[in-house]
Amino acid sequence: MTALTLNISGMSCGHCVGAVKQALAAVPGVQVDAVAIGTAVVQYDPATVTAERIAQAVADEGYPAVVAG
Ligand SMILES: [Cu+2]
């Protein structure tokens, strides 16, 4: 598994945290470590999914996300 940190825009409350958590958990090959307002940390299987695909899943939920660092 590979660690990935996302910087996420548009999150403002616990609802947003829950929505981002769910969006990440729904992506095959992703294990959610931590989600907070503005950021998420996950582990993912590079054979199954890419960092860009994970960021896109969060963006599709309405929270523009970019891979950190
Ligand atoms: Cu919210």
PDB file of N, CA and C and ligand atoms in Angstrom:
ATOM      1  N   MET A   1       0.849  -1.189   0.000  1.00  0.00           N
ATOM      2  CA  MET A   1       0.000   0.000   0.000  1.00  0.00           C
ATOM      3  C   MET A   1       0.888   1.245   0.000  1.00  0.00           C
ATOM      4  N   THR A   2       0.395   2.281  -0.646  1.00  0.00           N
ATOM      5  CA  THR A   2       1.113   3.546  -0.748  1.00  0.00           C
ATOM      6  C   THR A   2       0.324   4.623  -0.028  1.00  0.00           C
ATOM      7  N   ALA A   3       1.018   5.469   0.727  1.00  0.00           N
ATOM      8  CA  ALA A   3       0.340   6.556   1.433  1.00  0.00           C
ATOM      9  C   ALA A   3       0.076   7.709   0.477  1.00  0.00           C
ATOM     10  N   LEU A   4      -1.064   8.353   0.662  1.00  0.00           N
ATOM     11  CA  LEU A   4      -1.428   9.497  -0.173  1.00  0.00           C
ATOM     12  C   LEU A   4      -2.123  10.539   0.696  1.00  0.00           C
ATOM     13  N   THR A   5      -1.688  11.794   0.556  1.00  0.00           N
ATOM     14  CA  THR A   5      -2.372  12.909   1.215  1.00  0.00           C
ATOM     15  C   THR A   5      -3.008  13.775   0.148  1.00  0.00           C
ATOM     16  N   LEU A   6      -4.273  14.116   0.351  1.00  0.00           N
ATOM     17  CA  LEU A   6      -4.987  15.003  -0.557  1.00  0.00           C
ATOM     18  C   LEU A   6      -5.249  16.331   0.133  1.00  0.00           C
ATOM     19  N   ASN A   7      -5.102  17.421  -0.600  1.00  0.00           N
ATOM     20  CA  ASN A   7      -5.564  18.731  -0.152  1.00  0.00           C
ATOM     21  C   ASN A   7      -6.928  18.964  -0.799  1.00  0.00           C
ATOM     22  N   ILE A   8      -7.930  19.269   0.027  1.00  0.00           N
ATOM     23  CA  ILE A   8      -9.309  19.294  -0.449  1.00  0.00           C
ATOM     24  C   ILE A   8      -9.943  20.655  -0.163  1.00  0.00           C
ATOM     25  N   SER A   9     -10.602  21.210  -1.190  1.00  0.00           N
ATOM     26  CA  SER A   9     -11.279  22.508  -1.054  1.00  0.00           C
ATOM     27  C   SER A   9     -12.764  22.299  -0.778  1.00  0.00           C
ATOM     28  N   GLY A  10     -13.383  23.289  -0.150  1.00  0.00           N
ATOM     29  CA  GLY A  10     -14.835  23.313  -0.013  1.00  0.00           C
ATOM     30  C   GLY A  10     -15.391  22.561   1.169  1.00  0.00           C
ATOM     31  N   MET A  11     -14.535  22.004   2.011  1.00  0.00           N
ATOM     32  CA  MET A  11     -15.022  21.298   3.203  1.00  0.00           C
ATOM     33  C   MET A  11     -15.204  22.306   4.338  1.00  0.00           C
ATOM     34  N   SER A  12     -16.326  22.226   5.072  1.00  0.00           N
ATOM     35  CA  SER A  12     -16.563  23.215   6.122  1.00  0.00           C
ATOM     36  C   SER A  12     -17.110  22.633   7.410  1.00  0.00           C
ATOM     37  N   CYS A  13     -17.510  21.375   7.422  1.00  0.00           N
ATOM     38  CA  CYS A  13     -18.136  20.843   8.635  1.00  0.00           C
ATOM     39  C   CYS A  13     -18.048  19.327   8.671  1.00  0.00           C
ATOM     40  N   GLY A  14     -18.625  18.762   9.710  1.00  0.00           N
ATOM     41  CA  GLY A  14     -18.585  17.315   9.878  1.00  0.00           C
ATOM     42  C   GLY A  14     -19.293  16.568   8.764  1.00  0.00           C
ATOM     43  N   HIS A  15     -20.309  17.206   8.186  1.00  0.00           N
ATOM     44  CA  HIS A  15     -20.985  16.576   7.049  1.00  0.00           C
ATOM     45  C   HIS A  15     -20.021  16.380   5.891  1.00  0.00           C
ATOM     46  N   CYS A  16     -19.233  17.398   5.623  1.00  0.00           N
ATOM     47  CA  CYS A  16     -18.252  17.327   4.541  1.00  0.00           C
ATOM     48  C   CYS A  16     -17.236  16.222   4.828  1.00  0.00           C
ATOM     49  N   VAL A  17     -16.793  16.138   6.052  1.00  0.00           N
ATOM     50  CA  VAL A  17     -15.828  15.102   6.428  1.00  0.00           C
ATOM     51  C   VAL A  17     -16.425  13.719   6.161  1.00  0.00           C
ATOM     52  N   GLY A  18     -17.697  13.541   6.543  1.00  0.00           N
ATOM     53  CA  GLY A  18     -18.364  12.261   6.319  1.00  0.00           C
ATOM     54  C   GLY A  18     -18.516  11.950   4.846  1.00  0.00           C
ATOM     55  N   ALA A  19     -18.865  12.965   4.051  1.00  0.00           N
ATOM     56  CA  ALA A  19     -19.066  12.761   2.620  1.00  0.00           C
ATOM     57  C   ALA A  19     -17.756  12.386   1.937  1.00  0.00           C
ATOM     58  N   VAL A  20     -16.676  13.057   2.308  1.00  0.00           N
ATOM     59  CA  VAL A  20     -15.369  12.751   1.715  1.00  0.00           C
ATOM     60  C   VAL A  20     -14.914  11.349   2.140  1.00  0.00           C
ATOM     61  N   LYS A  21     -15.142  11.028   3.404  1.00  0.00           N
ATOM     62  CA  LYS A  21     -14.782   9.705   3.910  1.00  0.00           C
ATOM     63  C   LYS A  21     -15.490   8.615   3.098  1.00  0.00           C
ATOM     64  N   GLN A  22     -16.789   8.813   2.866  1.00  0.00           N
ATOM     65  CA  GLN A  22     -17.575   7.832   2.114  1.00  0.00           C
ATOM     66  C   GLN A  22     -17.102   7.723   0.676  1.00  0.00           C
ATOM     67  N   ALA A  23     -16.799   8.878   0.057  1.00  0.00           N
ATOM     68  CA  ALA A  23     -16.354   8.871  -1.334  1.00  0.00           C
ATOM     69  C   ALA A  23     -15.041   8.105  -1.466  1.00  0.00           C
ATOM     70  N   LEU A  24     -14.153   8.301  -0.499  1.00  0.00           N
ATOM     71  CA  LEU A  24     -12.858   7.609  -0.535  1.00  0.00           C
ATOM     72  C   LEU A  24     -13.038   6.114  -0.282  1.00  0.00           C
ATOM     73  N   ALA A  25     -13.864   5.777   0.694  1.00  0.00           N
ATOM     74  CA  ALA A  25     -14.056   4.377   1.055  1.00  0.00           C
ATOM     75  C   ALA A  25     -14.689   3.586  -0.081  1.00  0.00           C
ATOM     76  N   ALA A  26     -15.407   4.285  -0.979  1.00  0.00           N
ATOM     77  CA  ALA A  26     -16.093   3.615  -2.079  1.00  0.00           C
ATOM     78  C   ALA A  26     -15.156   3.272  -3.228  1.00  0.00           C
ATOM     79  N   VAL A  27     -13.926   3.786  -3.196  1.00  0.00           N
ATOM     80  CA  VAL A  27     -12.985   3.531  -4.286  1.00  0.00           C
ATOM     81  C   VAL A  27     -12.254   2.215  -4.020  1.00  0.00           C
ATOM     82  N   PRO A  28     -12.347   1.247  -4.928  1.00  0.00           N
ATOM     83  CA  PRO A  28     -11.649  -0.020  -4.731  1.00  0.00           C
ATOM     84  C   PRO A  28     -10.143   0.195  -4.594  1.00  0.00           C
ATOM     85  N   GLY A  29      -9.529  -0.481  -3.626  1.00  0.00           N
ATOM     86  CA  GLY A  29      -8.090  -0.390  -3.438  1.00  0.00           C
ATOM     87  C   GLY A  29      -7.671   0.709  -2.484  1.00  0.00           C
ATOM     88  N   VAL A  30      -8.662   1.402  -1.897  1.00  0.00           N
ATOM     89  CA  VAL A  30      -8.354   2.517  -0.988  1.00  0.00           C
ATOM     90  C   VAL A  30      -8.745   2.158   0.442  1.00  0.00           C
ATOM     91  N   GLN A  31      -7.839   2.461   1.367  1.00  0.00           N
ATOM     92  CA  GLN A  31      -8.118   2.324   2.798  1.00  0.00           C
ATOM     93  C   GLN A  31      -7.969   3.712   3.416  1.00  0.00           C
ATOM     94  N   VAL A  32      -9.019   4.203   4.052  1.00  0.00           N
ATOM     95  CA  VAL A  32      -9.017   5.558   4.609  1.00  0.00           C
ATOM     96  C   VAL A  32      -8.325   5.564   5.970  1.00  0.00           C
ATOM     97  N   ASP A  33      -7.317   6.390   6.101  1.00  0.00           N
ATOM     98  CA  ASP A  33      -6.634   6.537   7.391  1.00  0.00           C
ATOM     99  C   ASP A  33      -7.260   7.653   8.211  1.00  0.00           C
ATOM    100  N   ALA A  34      -7.381   8.845   7.617  1.00  0.00           N
ATOM    101  CA  ALA A  34      -7.891   9.991   8.368  1.00  0.00           C
ATOM    102  C   ALA A  34      -8.457  11.022   7.404  1.00  0.00           C
ATOM    103  N   VAL A  35      -9.568  11.631   7.801  1.00  0.00           N
ATOM    104  CA  VAL A  35     -10.138  12.730   7.023  1.00  0.00           C
ATOM    105  C   VAL A  35     -10.436  13.877   7.987  1.00  0.00           C
ATOM    106  N   ALA A  36     -10.005  15.066   7.624  1.00  0.00           N
ATOM    107  CA  ALA A  36     -10.304  16.267   8.391  1.00  0.00           C
ATOM    108  C   ALA A  36     -10.685  17.353   7.397  1.00  0.00           C
ATOM    109  N   ILE A  37     -11.168  18.476   7.903  1.00  0.00           N
ATOM    110  CA  ILE A  37     -11.537  19.570   7.003  1.00  0.00           C
ATOM    111  C   ILE A  37     -10.293  20.020   6.234  1.00  0.00           C
ATOM    112  N   GLY A  38     -10.352  19.907   4.914  1.00  0.00           N
ATOM    113  CA  GLY A  38      -9.267  20.366   4.057  1.00  0.00           C
ATOM    114  C   GLY A  38      -8.229  19.329   3.705  1.00  0.00           C
ATOM    115  N   THR A  39      -8.303  18.158   4.328  1.00  0.00           N
ATOM    116  CA  THR A  39      -7.269  17.167   4.034  1.00  0.00           C
ATOM    117  C   THR A  39      -7.760  15.742   4.287  1.00  0.00           C
ATOM    118  N   ALA A  40      -7.150  14.806   3.564  1.00  0.00           N
ATOM    119  CA  ALA A  40      -7.441  13.389   3.777  1.00  0.00           C
ATOM    120  C   ALA A  40      -6.149  12.605   3.583  1.00  0.00           C
ATOM    121  N   VAL A  41      -5.992  11.572   4.394  1.00  0.00           N
ATOM    122  CA  VAL A  41      -4.848  10.677   4.277  1.00  0.00           C
ATOM    123  C   VAL A  41      -5.379   9.266   4.066  1.00  0.00           C
ATOM    124  N   VAL A  42      -4.908   8.627   2.995  1.00  0.00           N
ATOM    125  CA  VAL A  42      -5.344   7.253   2.709  1.00  0.00           C
ATOM    126  C   VAL A  42      -4.133   6.397   2.371  1.00  0.00           C
ATOM    127  N   GLN A  43      -4.348   5.093   2.393  1.00  0.00           N
ATOM    128  CA  GLN A  43      -3.402   4.137   1.836  1.00  0.00           C
ATOM    129  C   GLN A  43      -4.103   3.553   0.603  1.00  0.00           C
ATOM    130  N   TYR A  44      -3.334   3.330  -0.470  1.00  0.00           N
ATOM    131  CA  TYR A  44      -3.962   2.722  -1.643  1.00  0.00           C
ATOM    132  C   TYR A  44      -3.028   1.716  -2.291  1.00  0.00           C
ATOM    133  N   ASP A  45      -3.655   0.823  -3.044  1.00  0.00           N
ATOM    134  CA  ASP A  45      -2.928  -0.211  -3.762  1.00  0.00           C
ATOM    135  C   ASP A  45      -2.661   0.292  -5.181  1.00  0.00           C
ATOM    136  N   PRO A  46      -1.406   0.595  -5.514  1.00  0.00           N
ATOM    137  CA  PRO A  46      -1.097   1.175  -6.828  1.00  0.00           C
ATOM    138  C   PRO A  46      -1.434   0.245  -7.989  1.00  0.00           C
ATOM    139  N   ALA A  47      -1.602  -1.056  -7.713  1.00  0.00           N
ATOM    140  CA  ALA A  47      -1.973  -1.997  -8.773  1.00  0.00           C
ATOM    141  C   ALA A  47      -3.454  -1.873  -9.119  1.00  0.00           C
ATOM    142  N   THR A  48      -4.227  -1.272  -8.220  1.00  0.00           N
ATOM    143  CA  THR A  48      -5.683  -1.196  -8.379  1.00  0.00           C
ATOM    144  C   THR A  48      -6.145   0.189  -8.802  1.00  0.00           C
ATOM    145  N   VAL A  49      -5.502   1.236  -8.279  1.00  0.00           N
ATOM    146  CA  VAL A  49      -6.024   2.587  -8.448  1.00  0.00           C
ATOM    147  C   VAL A  49      -4.855   3.572  -8.439  1.00  0.00           C
ATOM    148  N   THR A  50      -5.086   4.744  -9.035  1.00  0.00           N
ATOM    149  CA  THR A  50      -4.046   5.772  -9.063  1.00  0.00           C
ATOM    150  C   THR A  50      -4.421   6.927  -8.125  1.00  0.00           C
ATOM    151  N   ALA A  51      -3.420   7.710  -7.751  1.00  0.00           N
ATOM    152  CA  ALA A  51      -3.653   8.880  -6.904  1.00  0.00           C
ATOM    153  C   ALA A  51      -4.624   9.843  -7.588  1.00  0.00           C
ATOM    154  N   GLU A  52      -4.483   9.984  -8.909  1.00  0.00           N
ATOM    155  CA  GLU A  52      -5.339  10.907  -9.655  1.00  0.00           C
ATOM    156  C   GLU A  52      -6.799  10.445  -9.611  1.00  0.00           C
ATOM    157  N   ARG A  53      -7.000   9.141  -9.716  1.00  0.00           N
ATOM    158  CA  ARG A  53      -8.350   8.569  -9.677  1.00  0.00           C
ATOM    159  C   ARG A  53      -8.987   8.798  -8.303  1.00  0.00           C
ATOM    160  N   ILE A  54      -8.190   8.715  -7.264  1.00  0.00           N
ATOM    161  CA  ILE A  54      -8.689   8.922  -5.899  1.00  0.00           C
ATOM    162  C   ILE A  54      -9.091  10.382  -5.709  1.00  0.00           C
ATOM    163  N   ALA A  55      -8.240  11.289  -6.189  1.00  0.00           N
ATOM    164  CA  ALA A  55      -8.559  12.717  -6.104  1.00  0.00           C
ATOM    165  C   ALA A  55      -9.838  13.014  -6.888  1.00  0.00           C
ATOM    166  N   GLN A  56     -10.001  12.358  -8.030  1.00  0.00           N
ATOM    167  CA  GLN A  56     -11.189  12.580  -8.863  1.00  0.00           C
ATOM    168  C   GLN A  56     -12.461  12.126  -8.152  1.00  0.00           C
ATOM    169  N   ALA A  57     -12.375  11.025  -7.403  1.00  0.00           N
ATOM    170  CA  ALA A  57     -13.540  10.512  -6.673  1.00  0.00           C
ATOM    171  C   ALA A  57     -14.019  11.539  -5.646  1.00  0.00           C
ATOM    172  N   VAL A  58     -13.079  12.229  -5.018  1.00  0.00           N
ATOM    173  CA  VAL A  58     -13.440  13.267  -4.039  1.00  0.00           C
ATOM    174  C   VAL A  58     -14.016  14.488  -4.772  1.00  0.00           C
ATOM    175  N   ALA A  59     -13.396  14.845  -5.890  1.00  0.00           N
ATOM    176  CA  ALA A  59     -13.877  15.976  -6.685  1.00  0.00           C
ATOM    177  C   ALA A  59     -15.291  15.719  -7.195  1.00  0.00           C
ATOM    178  N   ASP A  60     -15.569  14.474  -7.596  1.00  0.00           N
ATOM    179  CA  ASP A  60     -16.904  14.118  -8.093  1.00  0.00           C
ATOM    180  C   ASP A  60     -17.963  14.310  -7.006  1.00  0.00           C
ATOM    181  N   GLU A  61     -17.556  14.221  -5.758  1.00  0.00           N
ATOM    182  CA  GLU A  61     -18.466  14.404  -4.624  1.00  0.00           C
ATOM    183  C   GLU A  61     -18.708  15.891  -4.352  1.00  0.00           C
ATOM    184  N   GLY A  62     -17.970  16.765  -5.047  1.00  0.00           N
ATOM    185  CA  GLY A  62     -18.172  18.198  -4.909  1.00  0.00           C
ATOM    186  C   GLY A  62     -17.082  18.929  -4.154  1.00  0.00           C
ATOM    187  N   TYR A  63     -15.987  18.229  -3.894  1.00  0.00           N
ATOM    188  CA  TYR A  63     -14.875  18.832  -3.156  1.00  0.00           C
ATOM    189  C   TYR A  63     -13.596  18.724  -3.986  1.00  0.00           C
ATOM    190  N   PRO A  64     -13.225  19.796  -4.672  1.00  0.00           N
ATOM    191  CA  PRO A  64     -12.020  19.768  -5.515  1.00  0.00           C
ATOM    192  C   PRO A  64     -10.811  19.307  -4.683  1.00  0.00           C
ATOM    193  N   ALA A  65     -10.117  18.309  -5.202  1.00  0.00           N
ATOM    194  CA  ALA A  65      -9.008  17.712  -4.443  1.00  0.00           C
ATOM    195  C   ALA A  65      -7.759  17.638  -5.314  1.00  0.00           C
ATOM    196  N   VAL A  66      -6.622  17.895  -4.695  1.00  0.00           N
ATOM    197  CA  VAL A  66      -5.347  17.746  -5.381  1.00  0.00           C
ATOM    198  C   VAL A  66      -4.420  16.898  -4.525  1.00  0.00           C
ATOM    199  N   VAL A  67      -3.552  16.169  -5.208  1.00  0.00           N
ATOM    200  CA  VAL A  67      -2.569  15.362  -4.516  1.00  0.00           C
ATOM    201  C   VAL A  67      -1.552  16.300  -3.867  1.00  0.00           C
ATOM    202  N   ALA A  68      -1.308  16.127  -2.569  1.00  0.00           N
ATOM    203  CA  ALA A  68      -0.373  16.985  -1.836  1.00  0.00           C
ATOM    204  C   ALA A  68       1.054  16.532  -2.092  1.00  0.00           C
ATOM    205  N   GLY A  69       1.955  17.492  -2.099  1.00  0.00           N
ATOM    206  CA  GLY A  69       3.378  17.202  -2.216  1.00  0.00           C
ATOM    207  C   GLY A  69       3.724  16.511  -3.490  1.00  0.00           C
TER     208      GLY A  69
HETATM  209 CU    CU B   1     -19.995  20.501   5.496  1.00  0.00          CU
END
